[in-house]
Amino acid sequence: MNQGIFGEISQNHLGVPVIRKLLIIMLIVYCQMSGLNDDNVWADERPATNTNDMPRESKELMFQDMLMLFLLPHIEKKIDEIYSNKLNYSPEVYPYFVNVTNVQRVNGFRGFHFLICLEVVPTVGPHIPVGKDSLTFDISPVNPNNVKLISWKHLEDPKKADFPPNWMDVINWNF
């Protein structure tokens, strides 16, 4: 018998570690039964309007995220170049603000030569968008580091309305 904080005798034979283990086991069973661990759900391509419409985890989305990590240094290099005269410092490129707009396998089935078009929204500070750009990469084993930027197009400049007053000094308004 254990004595409680007010001196009464407690009948609690289960210790805190045992209760924690039981709660964890119940949570795992719940997740298994509710399908929260299902990795075969495909991402929805419609724009998300609320949290219920957000894309769910899928193998396709995982591969796209891995590809973005691979391409991110190449994307950042070009974005730094594009915005060097528009901003007073380099913008950030987050993988989740890069959308794949087109992918093409150049030399047919199981060929390892690809063209991939991306739409990039670089940001500064607390995710303030500074523009939009389209980049096309040639991904092939014959390219140095397997990646070569073959075209780019600047789609949008920074918009003054997007910037709070304390972030106005980021933009070089003379561009």
mmCIF file of C-alpha atoms in Angstrom:
data_model
loop_
_atom_site.group_PDB
_atom_site.id
_atom_site.type_symbol
_atom_site.label_atom_id
_atom_site.label_comp_id
_atom_site.label_asym_id
_atom_site.label_seq_id
_atom_site.Cartn_x
_atom_site.Cartn_y
_atom_site.Cartn_z
ATOM 1 C CA MET A 1 0.000 0.000 0.000
ATOM 2 C CA ASN A 2 1.227 3.463 -0.903
ATOM 3 C CA GLN A 3 0.588 6.556 1.151
ATOM 4 C CA GLY A 4 -0.912 9.496 -0.802
ATOM 5 C CA ILE A 5 -0.013 13.155 -0.446
ATOM 6 C CA PHE A 6 -2.688 13.732 2.236
ATOM 7 C CA GLY A 7 -1.734 10.676 4.245
ATOM 8 C CA GLU A 8 -4.473 8.377 2.911
ATOM 9 C CA ILE A 9 -3.637 4.895 1.750
ATOM 10 C CA SER A 10 -3.649 4.453 -2.046
ATOM 11 C CA GLN A 11 -4.658 1.190 -3.723
ATOM 12 C CA ASN A 12 -2.686 2.107 -6.905
ATOM 13 C CA HIS A 13 -0.572 -0.921 -7.762
ATOM 14 C CA LEU A 14 0.217 0.308 -11.277
ATOM 15 C CA GLY A 15 3.147 2.687 -11.382
ATOM 16 C CA VAL A 16 3.394 5.678 -13.709
ATOM 17 C CA PRO A 17 5.763 3.852 -16.126
ATOM 18 C CA VAL A 18 3.256 1.009 -16.561
ATOM 19 C CA ILE A 19 0.405 3.453 -17.246
ATOM 20 C CA ARG A 20 2.545 5.268 -19.826
ATOM 21 C CA LYS A 21 3.317 1.984 -21.561
ATOM 22 C CA LEU A 22 -0.381 1.090 -21.659
ATOM 23 C CA LEU A 23 -1.259 4.497 -23.127
ATOM 24 C CA ILE A 24 1.425 4.132 -25.809
ATOM 25 C CA ILE A 25 0.175 0.655 -26.722
ATOM 26 C CA MET A 26 -3.412 1.944 -26.923
ATOM 27 C CA LEU A 27 -2.279 4.833 -29.156
ATOM 28 C CA ILE A 28 -0.418 2.453 -31.488
ATOM 29 C CA VAL A 29 -3.459 0.163 -31.722
ATOM 30 C CA TYR A 30 -5.700 3.169 -32.436
ATOM 31 C CA CYS A 31 -3.365 4.394 -35.201
ATOM 32 C CA GLN A 32 -3.272 0.930 -36.768
ATOM 33 C CA MET A 33 -7.059 0.635 -36.703
ATOM 34 C CA SER A 34 -7.757 4.155 -37.978
ATOM 35 C CA GLY A 35 -5.339 3.963 -40.919
ATOM 36 C CA LEU A 36 -3.091 6.794 -39.732
ATOM 37 C CA ASN A 37 -0.057 4.786 -40.791
ATOM 38 C CA ASP A 38 -1.297 4.163 -44.351
ATOM 39 C CA ASP A 39 1.432 5.201 -46.793
ATOM 40 C CA ASN A 40 -0.592 4.322 -49.902
ATOM 41 C CA VAL A 41 -2.768 7.439 -49.902
ATOM 42 C CA TRP A 42 -2.200 9.659 -52.918
ATOM 43 C CA ALA A 43 -1.836 13.416 -52.662
ATOM 44 C CA ASP A 44 -4.771 15.475 -53.865
ATOM 45 C CA GLU A 45 -3.741 17.978 -56.550
ATOM 46 C CA ARG A 46 -6.544 20.476 -55.892
ATOM 47 C CA PRO A 47 -5.617 23.681 -54.049
ATOM 48 C CA ALA A 48 -6.094 23.271 -50.319
ATOM 49 C CA THR A 49 -8.884 25.415 -48.892
ATOM 50 C CA ASN A 50 -8.942 24.029 -45.370
ATOM 51 C CA THR A 51 -7.053 21.489 -43.301
ATOM 52 C CA ASN A 52 -9.281 18.642 -44.511
ATOM 53 C CA ASP A 53 -8.250 19.388 -48.121
ATOM 54 C CA MET A 54 -4.498 19.290 -47.424
ATOM 55 C CA PRO A 55 -2.526 16.703 -49.435
ATOM 56 C CA ARG A 56 -1.915 13.482 -47.564
ATOM 57 C CA GLU A 57 1.344 11.600 -47.431
ATOM 58 C CA SER A 58 2.055 9.470 -50.494
ATOM 59 C CA LYS A 59 5.030 7.782 -52.082
ATOM 60 C CA GLU A 60 4.755 10.257 -54.969
ATOM 61 C CA LEU A 61 4.959 13.204 -52.565
ATOM 62 C CA MET A 62 7.892 11.607 -50.730
ATOM 63 C CA PHE A 63 9.805 11.141 -54.003
ATOM 64 C CA GLN A 64 9.027 14.728 -55.022
ATOM 65 C CA ASP A 65 10.308 16.014 -51.660
ATOM 66 C CA MET A 66 13.510 13.968 -52.021
ATOM 67 C CA LEU A 67 13.975 15.361 -55.536
ATOM 68 C CA MET A 68 13.550 18.913 -54.204
ATOM 69 C CA LEU A 69 16.305 18.310 -51.645
ATOM 70 C CA PHE A 70 18.547 17.092 -54.460
ATOM 71 C CA LEU A 71 17.739 20.106 -56.687
ATOM 72 C CA LEU A 72 17.599 22.755 -53.940
ATOM 73 C CA PRO A 73 21.262 23.882 -54.205
ATOM 74 C CA HIS A 74 20.850 24.334 -57.983
ATOM 75 C CA ILE A 75 17.574 26.219 -57.503
ATOM 76 C CA GLU A 76 19.040 28.484 -54.803
ATOM 77 C CA LYS A 77 22.049 29.340 -56.958
ATOM 78 C CA LYS A 78 19.867 30.629 -59.812
ATOM 79 C CA ILE A 79 17.381 32.355 -57.496
ATOM 80 C CA ASP A 80 20.259 34.230 -55.805
ATOM 81 C CA GLU A 81 21.396 35.368 -59.244
ATOM 82 C CA ILE A 82 17.895 36.454 -60.349
ATOM 83 C CA TYR A 83 17.202 38.475 -57.192
ATOM 84 C CA SER A 84 20.675 39.965 -56.671
ATOM 85 C CA ASN A 85 19.583 43.337 -58.105
ATOM 86 C CA LYS A 86 16.029 43.209 -56.693
ATOM 87 C CA LEU A 87 16.767 42.461 -53.026
ATOM 88 C CA ASN A 88 19.357 43.660 -50.538
ATOM 89 C CA TYR A 89 20.091 40.065 -49.523
ATOM 90 C CA SER A 90 19.464 36.552 -50.818
ATOM 91 C CA PRO A 91 15.956 35.126 -50.533
ATOM 92 C CA GLU A 92 15.194 31.718 -49.046
ATOM 93 C CA VAL A 93 13.861 28.844 -51.120
ATOM 94 C CA TYR A 94 11.882 26.271 -49.169
ATOM 95 C CA PRO A 95 11.234 22.884 -50.807
ATOM 96 C CA TYR A 96 7.522 23.141 -50.006
ATOM 97 C CA PHE A 97 7.321 26.393 -52.055
ATOM 98 C CA VAL A 98 8.595 24.608 -55.173
ATOM 99 C CA ASN A 99 5.998 22.992 -57.429
ATOM 100 C CA VAL A 100 6.746 20.545 -60.217
ATOM 101 C CA THR A 101 4.829 21.822 -63.251
ATOM 102 C CA ASN A 102 6.087 19.301 -65.810
ATOM 103 C CA VAL A 103 8.327 16.229 -65.996
ATOM 104 C CA GLN A 104 9.381 14.550 -69.213
ATOM 105 C CA ARG A 105 11.423 11.381 -69.737
ATOM 106 C CA VAL A 106 13.475 12.372 -72.790
ATOM 107 C CA ASN A 107 14.623 9.005 -74.137
ATOM 108 C CA GLY A 108 11.649 6.762 -73.450
ATOM 109 C CA PHE A 109 10.719 4.109 -70.949
ATOM 110 C CA ARG A 110 13.363 3.469 -68.279
ATOM 111 C CA GLY A 111 15.674 6.078 -69.810
ATOM 112 C CA PHE A 112 17.553 8.186 -67.291
ATOM 113 C CA HIS A 113 17.368 11.547 -69.017
ATOM 114 C CA PHE A 114 14.688 13.924 -67.722
ATOM 115 C CA LEU A 115 13.485 17.475 -68.179
ATOM 116 C CA ILE A 116 11.760 18.924 -65.131
ATOM 117 C CA CYS A 117 10.030 22.306 -64.943
ATOM 118 C CA LEU A 118 9.605 23.910 -61.546
ATOM 119 C CA GLU A 119 7.712 26.931 -60.289
ATOM 120 C CA VAL A 120 9.555 28.551 -57.382
ATOM 121 C CA VAL A 121 8.292 31.128 -54.873
ATOM 122 C CA PRO A 122 11.312 32.552 -53.004
ATOM 123 C CA THR A 123 10.685 34.271 -49.667
ATOM 124 C CA VAL A 124 12.312 36.516 -47.079
ATOM 125 C CA GLY A 125 11.778 36.712 -43.342
ATOM 126 C CA PRO A 126 8.539 35.172 -42.133
ATOM 127 C CA HIS A 127 7.717 33.625 -45.530
ATOM 128 C CA ILE A 128 7.062 36.902 -47.351
ATOM 129 C CA PRO A 129 6.953 36.039 -51.092
ATOM 130 C CA VAL A 130 9.370 38.100 -53.187
ATOM 131 C CA GLY A 131 8.341 36.838 -56.608
ATOM 132 C CA LYS A 132 7.808 33.767 -58.723
ATOM 133 C CA ASP A 133 10.114 32.033 -61.191
ATOM 134 C CA SER A 134 10.059 29.103 -63.576
ATOM 135 C CA LEU A 135 13.181 26.927 -63.865
ATOM 136 C CA THR A 136 13.773 23.994 -66.227
ATOM 137 C CA PHE A 137 16.481 21.478 -65.403
ATOM 138 C CA ASP A 138 18.015 18.753 -67.552
ATOM 139 C CA ILE A 139 18.699 15.755 -65.306
ATOM 140 C CA SER A 140 20.975 13.202 -66.905
ATOM 141 C CA PRO A 141 24.100 11.186 -66.054
ATOM 142 C CA VAL A 142 25.986 13.057 -68.813
ATOM 143 C CA ASN A 143 25.612 16.421 -67.014
ATOM 144 C CA PRO A 144 28.109 17.550 -64.376
ATOM 145 C CA ASN A 145 26.575 16.559 -61.018
ATOM 146 C CA ASN A 146 23.696 15.078 -63.088
ATOM 147 C CA VAL A 147 21.920 18.477 -63.221
ATOM 148 C CA LYS A 148 22.019 21.339 -65.700
ATOM 149 C CA LEU A 149 19.795 24.426 -65.725
ATOM 150 C CA ILE A 150 18.628 24.844 -69.317
ATOM 151 C CA SER A 151 16.112 27.690 -69.012
ATOM 152 C CA TRP A 152 14.526 30.066 -66.554
ATOM 153 C CA LYS A 153 11.916 32.777 -66.629
ATOM 154 C CA HIS A 154 11.219 35.433 -64.012
ATOM 155 C CA LEU A 155 7.425 35.480 -63.659
ATOM 156 C CA GLU A 156 6.717 37.990 -60.869
ATOM 157 C CA ASP A 157 8.582 40.786 -59.074
ATOM 158 C CA PRO A 158 8.198 41.601 -55.379
ATOM 159 C CA LYS A 159 4.914 43.346 -54.563
ATOM 160 C CA LYS A 160 5.063 46.250 -52.128
ATOM 161 C CA ALA A 161 1.681 45.229 -50.684
ATOM 162 C CA ASP A 162 3.154 41.899 -49.481
ATOM 163 C CA PHE A 163 5.737 43.596 -47.253
ATOM 164 C CA PRO A 164 5.065 44.822 -43.716
ATOM 165 C CA PRO A 165 6.647 48.228 -42.933
ATOM 166 C CA ASN A 166 9.537 46.676 -40.984
ATOM 167 C CA TRP A 167 10.532 44.571 -44.043
ATOM 168 C CA MET A 168 10.504 47.334 -46.694
ATOM 169 C CA ASP A 169 14.300 47.718 -46.500
ATOM 170 C CA VAL A 170 14.736 44.216 -47.970
ATOM 171 C CA ILE A 171 13.728 45.350 -51.452
ATOM 172 C CA ASN A 172 15.989 47.403 -53.686
ATOM 173 C CA TRP A 173 13.281 49.653 -55.127
ATOM 174 C CA ASN A 174 15.619 50.893 -57.898
ATOM 175 C CA PHE A 175 15.570 47.652 -59.917
#
